[in-house]
Structures are given as structure tokens and as C-alpha cells.
Tab-separated table of C-alpha atoms in Angstrom:
chain	number	residue	atom	x	y	z
A	8	MET	CA	0.015	-0.014	-0.191
A	9	THR	CA	1.032	3.499	-1.010
A	10	ILE	CA	0.758	6.343	1.555
A	11	ASN	CA	0.459	9.834	0.702
A	12	LEU	CA	0.664	13.068	2.447
A	13	TRP	CA	-1.746	15.088	0.682
A	14	ALA	CA	-0.780	19.118	1.175
A	15	LEU	CA	-4.682	21.153	0.922
A	16	GLU	CA	-4.091	24.547	1.770
A	17	LEU	CA	-1.782	27.221	3.441
A	18	ARG	CA	-3.413	30.070	5.587
A	19	CYS	CA	-1.649	32.891	6.497
A	20	ILE	CA	-2.683	34.137	10.281
A	21	GLU	CA	0.268	36.729	10.866
A	22	THR	CA	3.912	37.708	8.138
A	23	SER	CA	7.356	37.234	9.644
A	24	ARG	CA	6.803	41.273	8.813
A	25	GLY	CA	4.426	41.699	11.132
A	26	GLY	CA	2.203	43.759	8.479
A	27	GLY	CA	4.329	43.585	4.966
A	28	ASP	CA	3.657	40.318	2.661
A	29	ASP	CA	6.112	37.042	3.182
A	30	GLU	CA	7.541	35.999	-0.200
A	31	ALA	CA	6.725	32.281	1.165
A	32	TYR	CA	7.438	29.186	-0.278
A	33	MET	CA	7.169	25.226	0.707
A	34	MET	CA	9.787	22.751	-0.042
A	35	PHE	CA	9.084	18.713	0.781
A	36	ASN	CA	12.193	17.237	1.325
A	37	GLY	CA	14.674	20.109	0.143
A	38	GLN	CA	12.588	20.261	-3.365
A	39	VAL	CA	10.432	23.707	-3.809
A	40	LEU	CA	6.919	22.498	-4.697
A	41	TRP	CA	5.086	25.489	-4.044
A	42	GLY	CA	6.179	29.286	-4.371
A	43	PRO	CA	7.258	31.655	-3.610
A	44	GLN	CA	4.124	33.489	-3.686
A	45	GLY	CA	3.185	36.850	-1.676
A	46	MET	CA	1.253	36.397	1.435
A	47	GLU	CA	0.083	38.643	3.559
A	48	GLY	CA	-2.087	37.955	6.959
A	49	GLY	CA	-5.562	36.140	6.076
A	50	SER	CA	-4.523	34.603	2.656
A	51	VAL	CA	-5.684	31.190	1.966
A	52	VAL	CA	-3.781	29.385	-1.335
A	53	ASP	CA	-5.097	26.156	-2.175
A	54	LEU	CA	-2.166	23.072	-1.719
A	55	SER	CA	-4.211	20.683	-3.236
A	56	HIS	CA	-2.611	19.273	-6.462
A	57	ILE	CA	0.510	18.507	-3.663
A	58	HIS	CA	0.825	14.935	-2.144
A	59	TYR	CA	4.139	13.707	-1.336
A	60	ASN	CA	4.469	9.977	-1.145
A	61	ILE	CA	5.849	8.618	2.391
A	62	THR	CA	5.481	4.462	2.020
A	63	ASP	CA	9.519	4.276	2.005
A	64	ARG	CA	10.793	7.619	3.596
A	65	ASP	CA	10.130	10.225	5.428
A	66	VAL	CA	9.634	14.159	4.566
A	67	GLN	CA	10.458	16.845	5.997
A	68	VAL	CA	7.798	19.923	5.226
A	69	ARG	CA	9.749	22.945	5.227
A	70	LEU	CA	8.153	26.855	5.303
A	71	ARG	CA	10.564	29.352	4.075
A	72	GLU	CA	10.071	33.050	3.575
A	73	GLU	CA	12.524	34.583	0.324
A	74	ASP	CA	14.198	37.189	1.488
A	75	THR	CA	17.415	38.818	-0.384
A	76	PHE	CA	20.392	37.890	1.127
A	77	GLU	CA	19.570	34.890	3.572
A	78	ASP	CA	15.705	33.009	3.719
A	79	ASP	CA	14.191	33.001	6.495
A	80	ASP	CA	12.885	29.970	7.783
A	81	LEU	CA	9.266	30.152	9.378
A	82	GLY	CA	8.637	26.549	10.406
A	83	SER	CA	9.322	22.427	9.723
A	84	GLN	CA	7.735	19.211	10.146
A	85	ALA	CA	8.802	15.601	9.520
A	86	PHE	CA	5.866	13.154	8.486
A	87	SER	CA	6.087	9.496	8.661
A	88	LYS	CA	4.424	6.564	7.505
A	89	ARG	CA	4.840	5.592	10.946
A	90	ASP	CA	2.049	8.165	11.779
A	91	TYR	CA	-0.185	6.810	9.303
A	92	ASP	CA	-3.746	5.428	10.483
A	93	PRO	CA	-6.031	3.940	8.149
A	94	TRP	CA	-8.671	4.302	10.630
A	95	ASP	CA	-8.341	8.479	11.354
A	96	ASN	CA	-9.121	10.275	8.354
A	97	GLN	CA	-8.965	13.584	9.701
A	98	VAL	CA	-7.498	16.674	7.949
A	99	ARG	CA	-4.780	18.137	10.572
A	100	THR	CA	-2.846	21.280	11.106
A	101	THR	CA	0.489	22.077	11.260
A	102	LYS	CA	1.173	24.960	12.749
A	103	PHE	CA	4.314	27.198	11.500
A	104	ALA	CA	5.442	29.968	13.734
A	105	LEU	CA	8.703	31.137	13.539
A	106	ASN	CA	10.489	34.239	12.979
A	107	GLY	CA	7.462	36.377	13.592
A	108	ALA	CA	5.475	34.088	11.628
A	109	ASN	CA	1.970	32.445	12.149
A	110	TYR	CA	0.686	29.978	9.547
A	111	ASP	CA	-1.321	27.019	9.617
A	112	PHE	CA	-0.769	24.130	7.141
A	113	ARG	CA	-3.570	21.944	6.811
A	114	TRP	CA	-2.978	18.666	5.430
A	115	ILE	CA	-4.033	14.992	5.758
A	116	PHE	CA	-2.826	11.038	5.290
A	117	GLU	CA	-4.257	8.881	2.880
A	118	SER	CA	-3.910	5.701	1.002
A	119	ASP	CA	-3.318	5.422	-2.769
A	120	SER	CA	-6.950	4.976	-3.000
A	121	TRP	CA	-7.829	8.202	-2.199
A	122	ASN	CA	-8.037	11.070	-3.959
A	123	PRO	CA	-9.054	14.386	-2.801
């Protein structure tokens, strides 16, 4: 059975700049799969086109903010197939809240038979 991490949405509650836009992007095991895109407080981005196979290896999801000199880390979370429960198909929320930012990342684990 294949287990996937499905990204659903990213919601910006507060930017790292406390009022200005973040040029946010998301990395899955070091690969940029979304962004950079301007985000401000209240912005919501649909990420349902992103899914990552975690059957054979864990995935590290990282939210970053593009800057001129050095990009800012806004948060990260590791996901593993050991966390998958076939009886629990609830949408989950992970908080990314480093460097003054406040983002909610909504996601779900599912087997290969599910399609959002």
C-alpha cells in the first residue's frame, strides 16, 4: 500500500514582517513544490495539487520566506508513515510559527485509493 501526505491549504494568520507581505514557499525534502508567492495576513492558498509519497521514506516539510540575502525559516515538520492510521482520516493542521510568522498548514494522510 502506498501512503501519501496530501497538502490541502496554507493559511497566513500573521506574516513574519508583522504587516508586510511574506514571499513564502514550501519545500518537501528540500524540493520547492510551491511558491514563492506573496502572502499577507488572511491569505489562503490551495495546495491540493501537492501530494508526497511517504511509503518508503519520511518527508520534511519546510515553510520558508524568500529574502534578498538569506531566506527565513518559518517552520518545519517531519511526517512519517509510522504516523499513518488507516482508521483516522481527519484533516490535520500543523502550525508554522518561527521568526514572528503564524501560518496554518492543513494536510491529510491517505492511502493510494483516496483522491481529494
